[in-house]
Coordinates of C-alpha atoms in Angstrom, one line a residue:
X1 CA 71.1 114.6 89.5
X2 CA 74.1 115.3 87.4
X3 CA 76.8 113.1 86.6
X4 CA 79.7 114.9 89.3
X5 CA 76.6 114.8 91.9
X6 CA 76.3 111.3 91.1
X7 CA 79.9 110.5 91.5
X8 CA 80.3 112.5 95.0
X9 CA 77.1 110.3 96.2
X10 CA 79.0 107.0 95.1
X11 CA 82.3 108.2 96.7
X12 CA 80.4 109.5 100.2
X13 CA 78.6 106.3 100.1
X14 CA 81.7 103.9 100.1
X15 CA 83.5 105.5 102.4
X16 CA 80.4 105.7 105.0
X17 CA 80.6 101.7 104.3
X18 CA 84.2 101.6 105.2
X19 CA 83.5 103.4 108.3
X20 CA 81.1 101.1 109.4
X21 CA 82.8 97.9 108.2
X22 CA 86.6 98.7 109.0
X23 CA 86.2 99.4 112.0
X24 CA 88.2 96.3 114.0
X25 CA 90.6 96.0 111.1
X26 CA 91.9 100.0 111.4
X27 CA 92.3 99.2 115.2
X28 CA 94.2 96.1 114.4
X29 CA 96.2 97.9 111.9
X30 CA 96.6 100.8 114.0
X31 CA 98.2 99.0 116.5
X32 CA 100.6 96.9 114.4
X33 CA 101.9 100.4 113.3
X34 CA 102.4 101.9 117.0
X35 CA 104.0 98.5 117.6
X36 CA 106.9 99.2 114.7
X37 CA 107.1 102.5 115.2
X38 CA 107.7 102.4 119.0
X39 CA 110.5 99.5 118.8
X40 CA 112.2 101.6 116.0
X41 CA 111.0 100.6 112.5
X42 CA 109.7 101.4 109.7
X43 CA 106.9 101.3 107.9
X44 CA 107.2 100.6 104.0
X45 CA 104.5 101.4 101.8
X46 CA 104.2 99.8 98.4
X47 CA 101.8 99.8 95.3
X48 CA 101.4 99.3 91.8
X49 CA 100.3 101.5 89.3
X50 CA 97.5 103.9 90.3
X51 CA 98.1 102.3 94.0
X52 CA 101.5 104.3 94.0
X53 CA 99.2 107.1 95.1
X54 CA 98.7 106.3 98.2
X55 CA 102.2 105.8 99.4
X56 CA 103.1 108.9 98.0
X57 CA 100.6 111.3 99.4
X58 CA 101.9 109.8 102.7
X59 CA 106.0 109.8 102.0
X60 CA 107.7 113.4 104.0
X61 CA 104.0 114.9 104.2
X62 CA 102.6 117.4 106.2
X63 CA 101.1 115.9 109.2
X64 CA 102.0 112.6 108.0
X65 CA 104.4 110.4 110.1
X66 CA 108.2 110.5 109.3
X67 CA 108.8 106.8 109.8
X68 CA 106.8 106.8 106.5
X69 CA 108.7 105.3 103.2
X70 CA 107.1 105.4 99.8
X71 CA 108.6 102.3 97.7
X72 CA 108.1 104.3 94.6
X73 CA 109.2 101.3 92.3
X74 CA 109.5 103.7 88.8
X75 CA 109.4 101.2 86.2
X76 CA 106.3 99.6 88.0
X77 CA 104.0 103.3 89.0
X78 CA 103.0 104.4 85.6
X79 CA 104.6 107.6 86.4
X80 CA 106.3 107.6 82.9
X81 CA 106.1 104.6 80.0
X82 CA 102.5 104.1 81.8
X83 CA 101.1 100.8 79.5
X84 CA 104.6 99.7 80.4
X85 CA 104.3 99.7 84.0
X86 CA 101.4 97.2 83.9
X87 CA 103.4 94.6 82.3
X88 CA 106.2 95.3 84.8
X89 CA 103.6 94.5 87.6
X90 CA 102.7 91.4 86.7
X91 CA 106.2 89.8 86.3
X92 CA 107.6 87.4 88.9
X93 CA 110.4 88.1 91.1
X94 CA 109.9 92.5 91.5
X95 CA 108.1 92.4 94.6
X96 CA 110.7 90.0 95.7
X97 CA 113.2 92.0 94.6
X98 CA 111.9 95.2 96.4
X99 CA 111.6 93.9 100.0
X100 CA 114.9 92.4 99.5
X101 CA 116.4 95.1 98.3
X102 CA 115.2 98.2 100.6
X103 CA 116.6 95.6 103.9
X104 CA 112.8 95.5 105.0
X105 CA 113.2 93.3 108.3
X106 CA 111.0 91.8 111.1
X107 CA 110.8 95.1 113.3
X108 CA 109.9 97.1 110.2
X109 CA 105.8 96.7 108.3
X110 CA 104.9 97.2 105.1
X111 CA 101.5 98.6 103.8
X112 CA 100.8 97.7 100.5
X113 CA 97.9 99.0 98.7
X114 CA 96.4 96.9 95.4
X115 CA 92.8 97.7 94.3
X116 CA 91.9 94.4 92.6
X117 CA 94.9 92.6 94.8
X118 CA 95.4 90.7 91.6
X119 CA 98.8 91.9 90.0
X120 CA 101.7 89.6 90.7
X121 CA 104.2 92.0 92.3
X122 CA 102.4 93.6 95.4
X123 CA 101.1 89.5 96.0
X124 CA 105.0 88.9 95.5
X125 CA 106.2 91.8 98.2
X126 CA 103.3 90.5 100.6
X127 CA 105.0 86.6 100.4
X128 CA 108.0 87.6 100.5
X129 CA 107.8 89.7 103.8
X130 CA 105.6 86.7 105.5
X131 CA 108.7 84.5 104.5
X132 CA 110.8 87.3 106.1
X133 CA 108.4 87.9 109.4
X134 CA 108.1 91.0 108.5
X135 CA 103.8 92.4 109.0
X136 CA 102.0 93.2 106.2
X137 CA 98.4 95.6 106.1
X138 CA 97.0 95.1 102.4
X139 CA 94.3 97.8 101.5
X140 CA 92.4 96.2 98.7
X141 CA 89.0 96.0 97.2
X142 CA 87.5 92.7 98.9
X143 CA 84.6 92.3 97.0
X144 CA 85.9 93.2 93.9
X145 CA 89.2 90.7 94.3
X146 CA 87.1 87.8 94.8
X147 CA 84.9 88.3 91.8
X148 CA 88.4 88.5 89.6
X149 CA 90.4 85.0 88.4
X150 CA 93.3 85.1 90.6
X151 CA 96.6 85.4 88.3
X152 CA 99.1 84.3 90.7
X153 CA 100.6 80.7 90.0
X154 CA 100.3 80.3 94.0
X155 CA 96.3 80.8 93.9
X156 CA 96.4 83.8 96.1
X157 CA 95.2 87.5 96.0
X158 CA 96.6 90.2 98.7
X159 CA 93.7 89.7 100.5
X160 CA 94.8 86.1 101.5
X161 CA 98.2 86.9 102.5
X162 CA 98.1 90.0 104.5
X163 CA 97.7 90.0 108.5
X164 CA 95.2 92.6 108.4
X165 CA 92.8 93.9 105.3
X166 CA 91.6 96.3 105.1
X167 CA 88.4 96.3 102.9
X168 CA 88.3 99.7 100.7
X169 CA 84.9 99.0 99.7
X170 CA 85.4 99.7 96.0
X171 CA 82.8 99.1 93.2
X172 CA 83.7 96.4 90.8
X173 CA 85.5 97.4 88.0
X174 CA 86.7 100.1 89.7
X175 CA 83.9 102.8 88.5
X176 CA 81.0 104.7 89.7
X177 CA 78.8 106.8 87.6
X178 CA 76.6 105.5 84.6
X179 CA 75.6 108.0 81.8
X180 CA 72.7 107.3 79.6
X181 CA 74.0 107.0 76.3
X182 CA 77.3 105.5 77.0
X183 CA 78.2 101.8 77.2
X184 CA 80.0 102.4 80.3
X185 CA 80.4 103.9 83.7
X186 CA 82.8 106.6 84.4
X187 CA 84.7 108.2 87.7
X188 CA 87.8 105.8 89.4
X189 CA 86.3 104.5 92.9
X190 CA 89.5 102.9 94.4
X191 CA 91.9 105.8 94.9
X192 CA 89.7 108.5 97.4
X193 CA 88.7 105.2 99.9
X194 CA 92.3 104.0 99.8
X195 CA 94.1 107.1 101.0
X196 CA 91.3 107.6 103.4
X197 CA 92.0 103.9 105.0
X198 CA 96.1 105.0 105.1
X199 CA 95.4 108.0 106.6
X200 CA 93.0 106.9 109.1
X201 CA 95.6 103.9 110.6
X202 CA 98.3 106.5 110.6
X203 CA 96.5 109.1 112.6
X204 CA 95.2 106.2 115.0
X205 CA 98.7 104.4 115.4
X206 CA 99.4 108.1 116.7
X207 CA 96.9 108.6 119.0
X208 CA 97.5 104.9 120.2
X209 CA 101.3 106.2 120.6
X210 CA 100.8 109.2 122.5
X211 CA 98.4 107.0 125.2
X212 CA 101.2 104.7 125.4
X213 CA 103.2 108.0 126.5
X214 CA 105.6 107.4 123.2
X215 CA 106.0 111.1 121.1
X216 CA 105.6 109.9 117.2
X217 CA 108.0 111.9 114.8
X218 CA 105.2 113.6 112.9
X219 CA 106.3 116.5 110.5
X220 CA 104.6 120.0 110.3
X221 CA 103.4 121.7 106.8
X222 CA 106.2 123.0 105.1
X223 CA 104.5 126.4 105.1
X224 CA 104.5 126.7 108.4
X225 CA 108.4 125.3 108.9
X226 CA 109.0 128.8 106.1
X227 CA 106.6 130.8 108.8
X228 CA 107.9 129.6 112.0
X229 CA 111.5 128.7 112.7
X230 CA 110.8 126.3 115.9
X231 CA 108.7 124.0 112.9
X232 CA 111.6 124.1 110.6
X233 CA 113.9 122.8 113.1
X234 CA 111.5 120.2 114.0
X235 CA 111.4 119.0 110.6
X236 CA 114.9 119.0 109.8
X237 CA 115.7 117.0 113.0
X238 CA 113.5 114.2 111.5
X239 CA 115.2 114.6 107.9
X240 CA 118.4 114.3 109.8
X241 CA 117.4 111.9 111.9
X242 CA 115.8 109.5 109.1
X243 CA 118.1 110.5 106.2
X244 CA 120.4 107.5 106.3
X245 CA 117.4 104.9 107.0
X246 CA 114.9 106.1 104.0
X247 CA 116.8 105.7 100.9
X248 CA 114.2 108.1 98.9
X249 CA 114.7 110.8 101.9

């Protein structure tokens, strides 16, 4: 088997897991979505580093809900200065700062995505919106968490302050393949599971929605807004209609 066969078998094997694991915690997550998004709020994504990912393939996508906002925290995503961003993490107070700043409140949720659910600033956002009563879904690496020495001065991970987890089922260390020859294994594992695990709570909090007989704001492909003009309206409602509520709109 070669090394990207490898690395497919490793990636379709974790998520199978996560299907057959997650299953009550996606309901439960699910539903604490439908419940913000049906009394008016919104819901906040926020991660770290690589974890940045995640809220970003989700923030004014196709298909994608446009309740939906990406905390994209630039000094603390690695997308520029990267070896700077982890020291940024892991300083007290910017999590903090984040919910504080962006007005996150009670009726809104946040997602926040951390692999290891180590670094100190998604484990500061998470205890600052408990303090604030505001719900939190972490999507972290269970397994992998508890094998790590928890950094935070209050002795927790993500994984202990969240009201639901959802278990991404990542390898520790975060890596899948070996390769005879080299000293260690190759191909991130944290990344494909986690934006599987966002995706499949938002499509369900929709579905959930639309039983309730509550119509989600969902945007359409932008491709299809340029190909039909009933889709571009549809989407530029929701712009309008989220412009002054999302600050990164």
């Amino acid at each position: 088997m070669s090394a990207w066969q490898s690395y497919f078998k490793v990636m379709q094997e974790i998520v199978e897991k996560i299907e057959n694991t997650q299953q009550e915690a996606i309901g439960k997550a699910a539903a604490l979505l439908a419940d913000t998004t049906q009394k008016g709020g919104i819901i906040y994504g926020f991660g770290t580093g690589h974890s940045h990912l995640v809220t970003d393939d989700a923030f004014w996508r196709a298909a994608t809900p446009a309740n939906y906002c990406a905390l994209l925290e630039q000094s603390a995503t690695g997308s520029f200065e990267i070896t700077k961003s982890y020291e940024i993490e892991n300083i007290y107070g910017i999590g903090k700062r984040i919910v504080d700043y962006h007005r996150i409140s009670p009726k809104d949720c946040m997602i926040i995505i951390s692999n290891s659910g180590n670094n100190i600033a998604p484990v500061d956002a998470a205890l600052r919106a408990k303090e604030k009563g505001i719900p939190v879904i972490g999507i972290t690496a269970v397994e992998y968490s508890g094998y790590l020495k928890t950094k935070h001065r209050e002795g927790v991970k993500l994984k202990d302050v969240a009201d639901v987890v959802l278990d991404n089922c990542s390898l520790i260390g975060d890596a899948a393949v070996d390769i005879e020859g080299f000293p260690m294994k190759v191909g991130s594992t944290s990344t494909i599971p986690n934006v599987y695990l966002q995706n499949a709570i938002l499509v369900e909090m929709v579905e959930i929605l639309v039983k309730r007989g509550f119509q989600p704001d969902v945007y359409y492909n932008g491709h299809m807004a340029f190909m039909d003009e009933s889709c571009a309206d549809h989407n530029q409602k929701l712009v309008d209609k989220y412009f002054y509520r999302i600050r990164n709109l």
